[in-house]
Short mmCIF file of C-alpha atoms in Angstrom, two decimals:
data_model
loop_
_atom_site.label_atom_id
_atom_site.label_comp_id
_atom_site.label_asym_id
_atom_site.label_seq_id
_atom_site.Cartn_x
_atom_site.Cartn_y
_atom_site.Cartn_z
CA MET Z 1 -99.21 -22.97 181.40
CA ASN Z 2 -103.22 -22.60 180.37
CA THR Z 3 -104.77 -19.48 181.53
CA ASN Z 4 -107.95 -20.60 180.45
CA PHE Z 5 -109.38 -21.09 183.98
CA VAL Z 6 -112.99 -22.26 184.14
CA GLU Z 7 -114.92 -21.42 187.58
CA PRO Z 8 -114.84 -25.44 189.04
CA ARG Z 9 -118.29 -27.02 190.03
CA ALA Z 10 -116.53 -28.89 192.90
CA VAL Z 11 -113.73 -28.27 195.09
CA LEU Z 12 -112.28 -31.11 197.31
CA THR Z 13 -110.09 -29.52 200.09
CA ILE Z 14 -108.35 -32.61 202.00
CA SER Z 15 -105.95 -31.30 205.17
CA ALA Z 16 -103.03 -33.35 206.32
CA ILE Z 17 -100.82 -34.12 209.10
CA TYR Z 18 -98.01 -36.10 208.96
CA CYS Z 19 -95.02 -36.25 211.38
CA GLU Z 20 -95.13 -32.10 212.63
CA GLY Z 21 -95.48 -31.25 209.60
CA ARG Z 22 -99.12 -29.79 208.38
CA PHE Z 23 -100.82 -30.62 204.66
CA GLU Z 24 -103.30 -28.90 202.63
CA PHE Z 25 -104.55 -30.30 199.26
CA ILE Z 26 -106.91 -29.09 196.97
CA PHE Z 27 -108.67 -30.28 193.82
CA ALA Z 28 -110.87 -28.59 191.40
CA CYS Z 29 -112.66 -30.02 188.54
CA THR Z 30 -115.48 -28.49 186.09
CA SER Z 31 -117.64 -31.39 185.61
CA THR Z 32 -120.65 -32.66 187.14
CA ARG Z 33 -119.54 -35.57 187.40
CA ALA Z 34 -116.46 -34.37 190.19
CA ILE Z 35 -119.51 -33.36 192.12
CA LYS Z 36 -120.21 -37.24 192.58
CA VAL Z 37 -117.36 -38.70 192.88
CA PHE Z 38 -116.47 -35.98 195.50
CA LYS Z 39 -119.30 -37.08 197.48
CA VAL Z 40 -118.42 -40.49 197.66
CA PHE Z 41 -114.90 -39.46 199.36
CA SER Z 42 -116.72 -37.34 201.86
CA GLU Z 43 -118.67 -40.54 202.59
CA LEU Z 44 -115.56 -42.64 202.89
CA HIS Z 45 -113.99 -40.15 204.95
CA LYS Z 46 -117.06 -40.61 207.44
CA SER Z 47 -116.52 -44.28 207.39
CA TYR Z 48 -113.16 -44.47 208.37
CA ASN Z 49 -113.94 -41.89 211.60
CA ALA Z 50 -116.06 -44.26 212.31
CA THR Z 51 -114.47 -47.03 212.88
CA ARG Z 52 -110.85 -45.85 214.26
CA LEU Z 53 -111.07 -49.06 216.36
CA TYR Z 54 -110.44 -50.78 214.37
CA ARG Z 55 -106.92 -49.17 213.10
CA ASP Z 56 -106.15 -47.43 216.42
CA LEU Z 57 -104.93 -48.17 219.59
CA LYS Z 58 -107.36 -46.20 221.96
CA LEU Z 59 -106.68 -45.30 225.74
CA ARG Z 60 -109.34 -44.50 228.36
CA GLY Z 61 -111.79 -45.04 225.39
CA GLY Z 62 -115.69 -45.34 226.06
CA PHE Z 63 -115.73 -49.33 224.71
CA ILE Z 64 -116.50 -50.75 227.95
CA LYS Z 65 -119.89 -50.00 229.57
CA ASN Z 66 -121.68 -51.60 232.29
CA LYS Z 67 -117.76 -54.39 232.47
CA THR Z 68 -118.86 -55.22 229.40
CA LEU Z 69 -116.75 -54.79 225.59
CA SER Z 70 -119.25 -52.81 223.49
CA LEU Z 71 -118.42 -55.16 219.92
CA LEU Z 72 -117.78 -53.33 216.76
CA PRO Z 73 -119.61 -54.46 213.72
CA SER Z 74 -118.36 -58.31 212.39
CA GLU Z 75 -116.15 -58.04 215.60
CA THR Z 76 -116.67 -61.85 217.19
CA VAL Z 77 -114.99 -62.80 221.11
CA VAL Z 78 -112.39 -65.66 220.90
CA ARG Z 79 -111.41 -65.33 224.63
CA LYS Z 80 -112.26 -63.57 228.27
CA LEU Z 81 -110.30 -63.83 230.50
CA LYS Z 82 -110.61 -62.22 234.46
CA GLY Z 83 -108.29 -61.42 237.12
CA VAL Z 84 -105.46 -60.06 234.71
CA TRP Z 85 -102.66 -57.96 235.77
CA ASN Z 86 -102.19 -54.85 233.72
CA LEU Z 87 -98.41 -55.12 234.54
CA SER Z 88 -97.80 -50.76 233.24
CA ALA Z 89 -98.60 -49.21 236.99
CA ASP Z 90 -95.37 -50.78 240.16
CA GLN Z 91 -97.91 -52.80 241.91
CA GLY Z 92 -100.02 -53.40 238.87
CA ASN Z 93 -103.47 -53.54 238.05
CA LEU Z 94 -106.14 -56.34 238.41
CA GLY Z 95 -108.97 -56.22 235.29
CA THR Z 96 -110.55 -57.91 232.99
CA PHE Z 97 -108.73 -59.43 229.22
CA TYR Z 98 -110.63 -59.86 226.31
CA ILE Z 99 -109.36 -61.33 222.77
CA THR Z 100 -110.76 -60.74 219.60
CA ASN Z 101 -110.59 -61.29 216.05
CA VAL Z 102 -109.39 -57.68 215.99
CA ARG Z 103 -108.02 -56.44 218.32
CA VAL Z 104 -106.95 -57.14 222.55
CA VAL Z 105 -108.84 -55.12 225.42
CA TRP Z 106 -108.02 -55.32 228.66
CA PHE Z 107 -110.05 -52.68 231.54
CA ALA Z 108 -109.53 -52.63 234.93
CA GLU Z 109 -112.06 -53.99 237.36
CA MET Z 110 -111.75 -51.05 240.07
CA ALA Z 111 -112.59 -48.36 236.96
CA GLU Z 112 -113.52 -49.40 233.58
CA ASN Z 113 -112.29 -46.51 232.53
CA PHE Z 114 -108.52 -46.82 232.58
CA ASN Z 115 -108.67 -49.52 229.65
CA ILE Z 116 -107.09 -49.79 226.53
CA SER Z 117 -108.11 -51.28 222.88
CA ILE Z 118 -104.66 -52.56 220.79
CA PRO Z 119 -105.80 -54.21 217.00
CA TYR Z 120 -103.45 -56.22 215.71
CA ILE Z 121 -103.12 -53.73 212.90
CA GLN Z 122 -100.68 -51.94 215.68
CA LEU Z 123 -98.70 -54.81 217.94
CA SER Z 124 -94.78 -55.54 216.53
CA ASN Z 125 -94.21 -57.78 218.78
CA ILE Z 126 -95.90 -60.68 220.71
CA ILE Z 127 -93.70 -62.27 223.28
CA LEU Z 128 -93.74 -63.89 226.74
CA ARG Z 129 -91.22 -62.19 228.86
CA LYS Z 130 -89.44 -62.73 232.59
CA SER Z 131 -89.48 -59.70 235.03
CA SER Z 132 -87.85 -60.89 239.16
CA LYS Z 133 -91.06 -58.65 240.41
CA PHE Z 134 -94.17 -60.03 238.60
CA GLY Z 135 -92.60 -63.17 237.21
CA LYS Z 136 -93.53 -64.66 233.64
CA ALA Z 137 -95.82 -62.28 231.58
CA LEU Z 138 -97.37 -61.72 228.15
CA VAL Z 139 -95.56 -58.62 226.70
CA LEU Z 140 -96.94 -56.44 223.64
CA GLN Z 141 -95.48 -54.07 221.78
CA THR Z 142 -96.82 -51.80 219.14
CA ASN Z 143 -95.08 -49.93 216.32
CA ASN Z 144 -94.17 -46.46 215.87
CA PHE Z 145 -97.69 -44.91 214.42
CA SER Z 146 -99.64 -46.29 218.17
CA GLY Z 147 -96.01 -44.36 219.69
CA ASN Z 148 -94.09 -47.38 220.27
CA TYR Z 149 -96.02 -48.49 224.18
CA THR Z 150 -94.27 -51.89 225.59
CA LEU Z 151 -97.43 -53.63 227.96
CA GLY Z 152 -97.10 -56.54 229.80
CA PHE Z 153 -100.26 -58.71 231.39
CA ARG Z 154 -99.07 -61.39 233.61
CA ILE Z 155 -102.06 -63.83 233.75
CA ASP Z 156 -102.54 -66.98 235.82
CA PRO Z 157 -101.59 -69.93 235.90
CA GLU Z 158 -98.80 -70.28 233.67
CA GLN Z 159 -100.35 -72.99 230.91
CA VAL Z 160 -103.23 -70.16 230.47
CA LEU Z 161 -100.45 -67.69 229.73
CA LYS Z 162 -98.57 -69.86 227.05
CA GLU Z 163 -102.13 -70.48 225.29
CA VAL Z 164 -103.27 -66.94 224.98
CA HIS Z 165 -99.75 -66.57 224.24
CA GLN Z 166 -100.18 -68.12 220.90
CA GLU Z 167 -103.67 -67.44 220.72
CA ILE Z 168 -102.64 -63.91 219.91
CA LYS Z 169 -100.00 -65.02 217.65
CA THR Z 170 -102.59 -66.96 215.42
CA LEU Z 171 -105.07 -64.40 215.74
CA TYR Z 172 -102.28 -61.71 214.82
CA ASP Z 173 -101.07 -64.16 211.50
CA VAL Z 174 -104.53 -64.40 210.37
CA PHE Z 175 -105.18 -60.50 210.48
CA SER Z 176 -101.60 -59.52 208.69
CA LYS Z 177 -103.05 -62.13 205.65
CA LYS Z 178 -106.81 -60.75 205.68
CA PRO Z 179 -106.86 -57.24 207.84
CA ASN Z 180 -110.17 -56.32 208.97
CA PHE Z 181 -110.02 -52.46 208.21
CA SER Z 182 -114.21 -52.17 207.82
CA VAL Z 183 -114.67 -48.80 205.82
CA LYS Z 184 -117.24 -49.68 204.07
CA TYR Z 185 -119.12 -47.82 201.51
CA LYS Z 186 -122.48 -48.82 199.15
CA SER Z 187 -122.98 -47.49 195.96
CA ARG Z 188 -127.05 -45.50 195.85
CA SER Z 189 -126.74 -46.95 192.25
CA SER Z 190 -126.89 -50.94 192.61
CA THR Z 191 -127.80 -53.43 189.39
CA ASP Z 192 -130.73 -54.28 191.24
CA THR Z 193 -132.55 -51.13 191.35
CA LYS Z 194 -132.07 -50.76 186.95
CA ALA Z 195 -132.81 -53.78 186.55
CA ALA Z 196 -136.28 -53.32 188.50
CA ALA Z 197 -136.29 -49.69 186.13
CA PHE Z 198 -136.13 -51.48 182.80
CA LYS Z 199 -139.12 -53.99 183.72
CA ASP Z 200 -141.21 -51.40 184.63
CA ASP Z 201 -140.65 -50.31 181.13
CA VAL Z 202 -141.29 -53.27 179.74
CA GLU Z 203 -144.78 -54.47 178.31
CA ILE Z 204 -145.29 -58.42 177.16
CA VAL Z 205 -147.90 -58.13 174.08
CA SER Z 206 -149.88 -61.48 174.20
CA THR Z 207 -150.79 -62.59 170.45
CA SER Z 208 -154.57 -60.80 170.65
CA GLN Z 209 -152.80 -57.66 171.23
CA MET Z 210 -150.75 -58.54 168.93
CA GLU Z 211 -153.67 -58.80 166.19
CA HIS Z 212 -155.25 -55.89 167.04
CA PHE Z 213 -152.06 -53.63 166.39
CA ASP Z 214 -152.07 -55.83 163.26
CA THR Z 215 -155.71 -54.38 162.42
CA LEU Z 216 -155.14 -51.18 163.55
CA THR Z 217 -152.37 -50.63 161.17
CA ARG Z 218 -155.62 -51.32 158.13
CA TYR Z 219 -156.16 -47.45 159.01
CA TYR Z 220 -152.88 -45.93 158.04
CA ALA Z 221 -152.20 -44.14 154.45
CA ASP Z 222 -151.00 -46.33 151.68
CA PRO Z 223 -148.00 -44.61 150.36
CA GLY Z 224 -147.62 -47.28 147.46
CA LYS Z 225 -151.12 -47.31 146.08
CA SER Z 226 -151.27 -45.35 142.72
CA THR Z 227 -155.54 -46.31 142.62
CA ASP Z 228 -158.37 -47.25 144.11
CA ARG Z 229 -158.89 -51.20 144.91
CA LYS Z 230 -162.24 -53.11 142.78
CA PRO Z 231 -165.38 -53.20 145.48
CA VAL Z 232 -166.72 -56.08 146.59
CA TYR Z 233 -170.04 -56.27 148.79
CA ASP Z 234 -169.79 -56.73 152.74
CA GLU Z 235 -172.63 -59.28 153.59
CA SER Z 236 -172.30 -57.18 157.33
CA LEU Z 237 -172.50 -53.91 155.86
CA GLY Z 238 -174.67 -54.63 153.10
CA LEU Z 239 -172.79 -52.16 151.48
CA ALA Z 240 -170.47 -52.28 148.42
CA ILE Z 241 -167.26 -50.91 149.76
CA GLU Z 242 -163.10 -50.32 148.61
CA GLU Z 243 -161.36 -54.29 149.18
CA THR Z 244 -159.43 -54.54 152.11
CA LYS Z 245 -155.81 -54.88 151.76
CA SER Z 246 -154.90 -58.77 152.84
CA ASN Z 247 -158.60 -58.97 152.64
CA ILE Z 248 -158.99 -58.30 156.63
CA PRO Z 249 -163.04 -58.78 156.99
CA THR Z 250 -164.73 -55.66 157.90
CA SER Z 251 -165.95 -57.14 161.45
CA LYS Z 252 -162.51 -56.99 162.65
CA LEU Z 253 -162.41 -53.77 162.32
CA TRP Z 254 -164.41 -52.76 164.73
CA THR Z 255 -162.24 -54.40 167.35
CA VAL Z 256 -159.54 -51.30 167.07
CA VAL Z 257 -162.08 -49.12 169.46
CA VAL Z 258 -159.76 -48.98 172.39
#
């Protein structure tokens, strides 16, 4: 047991519910890097909550506006059918049926807030079943996580019913192989941003500038020099001066002025 506890710089608390139990997990870290990690977790959780319709069965939701389905990001409508009966009640309810690449949606014509959204991830069975009261109907059964619902829909004519049944099964198979949970996170520090930062720090030096710097080095102290170089006459100055290193002309010495 380690008793040398250092005060944490970041603490992450996660509260969870599973079946009838409640759980709480606490993670503490003394590293400053943990703050960034915990912040990413918080943003992912917000994205998860904002995209529940991709994963959760929803009754009486606000996803129907003016008798039109409000599409989710990356959601496309595959088929829209009017005059579909929801057989959840004894007398049935007439409404509109949507099939998308993410879910199946139905809402009542008389009251659009009487609706249901069923993501493919919540389906456990898609079958056709015949009843003595309503005839052949499409039956969608959901899994344990969404309450084990059995939902029946009557679609006329029967040929269209069979097409819809096969269509939903196909979309379910496609979704199962490559599910879209829509939980996305985009890092704020991208490669492009880093590349741009490096670009700002780099300066391409031209040939003339290199000559300029080369001339400037002639003014540096010469630690290896033990004796003075012999004097030479400079015509441009009209004076005798110490011979320059590498015999650089004195005219170039004036080009170092910035």
